[in-house]
Amino acid sequence: MTRSSLEALLAERPVLLADGATGTNLFAMGLEAGDPPEFWNDLHPDRIRALHQGFVDAGADIILTNSFGCNRRRLALHKAEGRTRELAEKAARLAREVADAAGRPVVVAGSVGPTGDLFAPLGPMTEEEAIDVFAEEIEGLKAGGADVAWIETMSAPEEIRAATAAAIRVGLPFTVTASFDTAGRTMMGLPPAALADLAAGLAQAPLAVGANCGVGASDLLASVGAMTEAHPEMAVVAKANCGIPRVDGDKVVYTGTPELMADYARLAIDTGCRIVGGCCGTSSGHLAAMRRAVDEHIRRARPSLDEIVAAVGPLQSPPPSAETRARGGRRRG
């Protein structure tokens, strides 16, 4: 079938459903802690196809490649920096195979995560070096058939600029999401509205901008709400974790139920998001409930923070101004 671009689907539909987690689902399939998931593109391609197929069967319009850490800086930790392009291309080809067999339009989004390095003057990485690092990965993703570079879980403005510049250099459309996990900001201090402002000023506009991962659905909904309010013209992405992580023996489990993720999806639509998906802990079962919610929901008025908290739980890392409401009562002195 003819490959569909993200831009075309956004023009056709009010809301798109992105997939769920990669890493936590691969751990459930047998990936060991400390092992790079990208090696499975070569060692266990059947398991990667099965992951993508589960999300497509659940109704995903967008599937992310297994390439989050597929850059030479991260792969160097496993002495595999020379395999960057190879593994990125294999990741995209596996997702492409599943998408092309779906019988309906499914976008292959090439996952591009951070380098793991701090940027100068705090660390060794420069923007110029980072552009080359990201371009190598994105070239592999493009060669494997990715429709878009899905730049995600970002924190530093310098790294966002570098990753987007790399996508522009390679000639692949892109999206940008950040993780607002530190009192309503990224770890490097970037607030949600500032990410949207940054995206608006890039040499080439992203197809979408938004938030992923973080610390909980309520926190993420507050973040994307700030973006849709500041830039209502932008397509905004919400890709929240499936509840809150809890340690259970030697495993980390996420507390979210399919019902909670369906409620979150409805609230994301009400907040103005055009792309809704799940991040850590989100299985195909959760995604199927989200598909039903997206299909059946009629957008309501923008929810207040109090309404968000009442529906999907308290903020886990609230900004100071929201702390009292997030905790459900008065602040203790």
XYZ file of C-alpha atoms in Angstrom:
333
model
C 0.000 0.000 0.000
C 1.048 3.613 -0.397
C 3.019 4.868 2.555
C 1.247 7.564 4.526
C 2.976 10.579 5.977
C 2.229 11.971 9.407
C 1.398 15.313 7.839
C -1.256 13.720 5.622
C -2.889 11.845 8.496
C -2.959 14.983 10.648
C -4.746 16.758 7.812
C -7.314 13.946 7.547
C -8.112 13.156 11.180
C -8.690 15.224 14.324
C -6.723 12.884 16.624
C -4.122 10.189 15.942
C -3.167 7.334 18.250
C 0.545 6.714 18.787
C 1.833 3.445 20.215
C 2.852 2.511 23.759
C 6.096 1.570 25.479
C 9.123 -0.017 23.868
C 11.566 -0.666 26.709
C 9.190 -1.945 29.393
C 7.468 -4.260 26.918
C 10.816 -5.636 25.737
C 11.777 -6.334 29.352
C 8.577 -8.380 29.586
C 9.760 -10.295 26.509
C 13.096 -11.151 28.107
C 15.401 -8.174 27.625
C 17.882 -8.047 30.507
C 18.596 -4.861 32.450
C 21.679 -3.162 31.032
C 21.367 -4.748 27.592
C 20.771 -2.332 24.710
C 17.302 -2.875 23.191
C 18.696 -1.919 19.776
C 20.702 -5.179 19.626
C 17.373 -7.024 19.413
C 16.801 -5.513 15.954
C 19.494 -7.950 14.887
C 19.266 -10.746 17.484
C 15.489 -11.022 17.900
C 13.739 -9.318 14.982
C 10.693 -11.537 15.510
C 10.152 -10.059 18.968
C 10.442 -6.500 17.665
C 7.938 -7.261 14.898
C 5.621 -8.781 17.514
C 5.837 -5.608 19.610
C 4.910 -3.437 16.629
C 2.190 -5.860 15.532
C 0.573 -5.778 18.956
C 0.288 -2.007 18.795
C -1.024 -2.042 15.228
C -3.613 -4.659 16.184
C -4.621 -2.405 19.101
C -5.254 0.434 16.653
C -2.078 2.528 16.594
C -1.787 5.032 13.758
C 1.897 5.661 14.592
C 4.514 3.119 15.665
C 7.941 4.072 16.983
C 11.056 2.204 15.927
C 13.243 0.365 18.446
C 16.016 2.952 18.179
C 15.684 5.259 21.180
C 19.345 4.849 22.183
C 20.685 4.127 18.696
C 23.304 6.873 18.558
C 27.040 6.368 18.696
C 27.431 7.998 22.115
C 25.045 5.554 23.777
C 26.126 2.562 21.716
C 29.764 3.271 22.652
C 28.874 2.090 26.156
C 28.520 -1.360 24.565
C 31.447 -0.972 22.127
C 28.959 -0.818 19.252
C 29.280 2.777 18.055
C 30.293 1.475 14.637
C 26.885 -0.213 14.266
C 24.816 2.957 14.627
C 23.540 3.242 11.077
C 23.112 -0.527 10.671
C 20.968 -0.910 13.786
C 18.929 2.209 13.056
C 18.178 0.998 9.538
C 17.182 -2.443 10.830
C 14.895 -0.841 13.411
C 13.089 1.139 10.729
C 12.825 -1.816 8.356
C 11.175 -3.983 11.023
C 8.574 -1.318 11.782
C 8.106 -0.649 8.062
C 7.325 -4.308 7.393
C 4.572 -4.308 10.009
C 3.173 -0.935 8.927
C 3.051 -1.882 5.250
C 1.154 -5.090 6.048
C -1.441 -3.322 8.209
C -4.011 -2.769 5.443
C -4.445 0.843 6.553
C -2.177 3.871 6.902
C 0.357 3.474 9.724
C 3.178 5.975 10.182
C 6.669 4.690 11.002
C 8.260 7.159 13.412
C 12.001 6.818 13.855
C 12.637 7.135 17.594
C 15.551 9.476 18.368
C 16.429 9.774 22.062
C 19.074 11.905 23.793
C 22.806 11.280 23.485
C 23.170 10.893 27.244
C 25.857 13.597 27.347
C 25.685 17.029 28.925
C 26.315 19.956 26.612
C 29.063 22.543 26.994
C 29.866 24.252 29.295
C 28.405 21.639 31.683
C 29.747 18.681 29.700
C 31.795 17.605 26.685
C 29.175 17.757 23.935
C 28.841 20.683 21.525
C 25.830 21.349 19.323
C 27.954 20.833 16.206
C 29.127 17.410 17.392
C 25.600 16.452 18.386
C 24.233 17.315 14.947
C 26.656 14.792 13.425
C 25.734 12.163 16.044
C 22.004 12.549 15.408
C 22.387 12.764 11.625
C 24.125 9.380 11.514
C 21.191 7.736 13.305
C 18.527 9.582 11.303
C 20.221 8.623 8.026
C 19.855 4.966 9.038
C 16.228 5.449 10.009
C 15.471 7.155 6.713
C 17.222 4.386 4.739
C 15.117 1.798 6.578
C 11.854 3.496 5.643
C 10.950 5.795 8.533
C 8.394 8.461 7.609
C 9.412 10.902 10.314
C 12.138 11.426 12.910
C 10.427 11.191 16.310
C 12.779 13.198 18.547
C 11.737 12.346 22.115
C 12.438 12.575 25.841
C 14.565 15.669 25.349
C 15.626 18.004 28.129
C 18.194 20.571 26.933
C 17.417 23.267 24.338
C 20.856 22.711 22.798
C 20.129 19.031 22.214
C 16.711 19.800 20.748
C 18.277 22.273 18.311
C 20.946 19.737 17.363
C 18.516 16.865 16.775
C 16.163 18.988 14.701
C 19.067 20.403 12.684
C 20.177 16.832 11.972
C 16.706 15.863 10.748
C 16.646 18.922 8.495
C 20.106 18.040 7.140
C 19.042 14.451 6.388
C 15.758 15.592 4.852
C 13.327 13.787 7.144
C 10.264 15.510 8.663
C 10.364 15.528 12.450
C 8.471 15.895 15.699
C 9.859 16.954 19.088
C 8.785 15.907 22.572
C 10.445 16.573 25.920
C 10.165 15.045 29.383
C 8.889 17.572 31.934
C 9.784 15.591 35.028
C 11.209 18.248 37.369
C 8.575 20.493 38.958
C 6.868 21.153 35.642
C 10.109 21.628 33.674
C 12.662 19.396 32.009
C 15.721 18.326 33.973
C 17.605 21.192 32.303
C 14.979 23.757 33.284
C 12.947 24.108 30.085
C 9.224 24.797 30.697
C 6.561 23.452 28.302
C 5.590 26.765 26.693
C 9.278 27.498 26.049
C 9.596 24.215 24.117
C 6.709 25.316 21.902
C 8.345 28.728 21.478
C 11.647 27.063 20.573
C 9.915 24.840 18.017
C 8.161 27.822 16.476
C 11.522 29.487 15.871
C 13.285 26.565 14.166
C 14.492 26.837 10.576
C 11.894 24.206 9.649
C 8.696 23.692 11.602
C 8.169 20.317 13.294
C 5.062 18.364 12.343
C 4.200 18.183 16.044
C 5.606 19.121 19.436
C 4.738 17.812 22.863
C 5.597 15.823 25.980
C 6.413 12.190 26.704
C 7.439 10.051 29.664
C 7.913 12.237 32.745
C 6.422 11.322 36.112
C 2.687 10.778 35.646
C -0.323 11.416 33.439
C -1.520 14.468 35.390
C 1.884 16.151 35.179
C 2.093 15.463 31.464
C -1.424 16.776 30.814
C -0.504 19.988 32.621
C 2.572 20.279 30.386
C 0.755 19.759 27.090
C -1.983 22.088 28.263
C 0.584 24.859 28.600
C 1.674 24.188 25.005
C -1.791 24.132 23.457
C -2.638 27.311 25.323
C 0.514 29.131 24.183
C 0.447 27.801 20.597
C -3.061 26.595 19.663
C -1.975 26.402 16.016
C 0.506 23.587 16.733
C -0.191 19.857 16.616
C 0.644 18.728 20.165
C 1.676 15.222 21.275
C 0.791 13.630 24.624
C 2.591 10.354 25.355
C 2.304 9.704 29.093
C 3.574 6.885 31.241
C 1.029 4.268 32.281
C 0.480 5.391 35.853
C 3.276 5.628 38.395
C 6.258 3.241 38.609
C 6.439 1.026 41.688
C 9.183 -1.409 42.692
C 7.897 -4.970 43.036
C 10.762 -7.209 44.075
C 13.371 -6.949 41.350
C 10.929 -5.430 38.842
C 9.490 -1.992 38.175
C 5.760 -2.092 37.474
C 3.437 0.695 36.374
C 0.154 1.230 38.184
C -1.998 2.434 35.281
C -5.042 0.418 34.223
C -6.649 0.427 30.763
C -9.476 2.497 32.268
C -7.053 5.117 33.611
C -5.266 5.368 30.251
C -8.619 5.779 28.490
C -9.479 8.638 30.874
C -6.070 10.188 30.202
C -6.637 9.936 26.428
C -9.985 11.744 26.727
C -8.409 14.498 28.819
C -5.551 14.863 26.329
C -8.089 15.416 23.564
C -9.967 17.933 25.714
C -6.667 19.729 26.310
C -6.227 20.127 22.562
C -3.762 17.363 21.709
C -3.755 15.983 18.165
C -1.587 12.912 18.879
C -2.155 10.744 21.955
C -0.161 7.679 22.986
C 1.507 5.978 25.918
C 5.059 5.731 27.172
C 6.633 3.525 29.875
C 4.390 0.694 31.041
C 1.833 1.062 28.243
C 0.962 -2.316 26.728
C -1.130 -3.165 23.688
C -4.010 -3.837 26.073
C -3.804 -0.312 27.436
C -3.565 1.028 23.906
C -6.703 -0.815 22.790
C -8.652 0.951 25.556
C -7.166 4.252 24.408
C -8.216 3.489 20.811
C -11.809 3.062 21.913
C -11.640 6.288 23.913
C -10.225 8.253 20.980
C -12.854 6.883 18.585
C -15.827 7.456 20.863
C -14.915 10.692 22.625
C -16.455 14.030 21.725
C -14.139 16.833 22.724
C -15.248 18.781 25.794
C -14.110 22.083 27.302
C -10.469 22.359 28.353
C -10.150 20.717 31.786
C -8.848 22.571 34.813
C -5.900 21.190 36.748
C -8.284 20.220 39.539
C -10.391 18.217 37.065
C -7.292 16.477 35.708
C -6.128 15.542 39.201
C -9.585 14.270 40.138
C -9.685 12.031 37.052
C -6.184 10.553 36.807
C -4.487 11.270 40.122
C -2.270 13.870 41.800
C 0.710 15.596 40.279
C 3.911 13.743 41.144
C 6.329 16.653 40.666
C 4.252 19.820 40.827
C 5.558 23.311 40.166
C 5.502 25.415 43.348
C 2.309 27.264 42.369
C 0.421 23.977 41.935
C 1.770 22.148 44.976
C -1.185 22.649 47.283
C -3.747 21.416 44.765
C -1.510 18.570 43.645
C -1.265 17.216 47.187
C -5.002 17.523 47.706
C -4.855 19.904 50.663
C -2.941 22.538 52.548
C 0.816 22.617 52.536
C 2.393 21.527 55.794
C 4.612 24.180 57.344
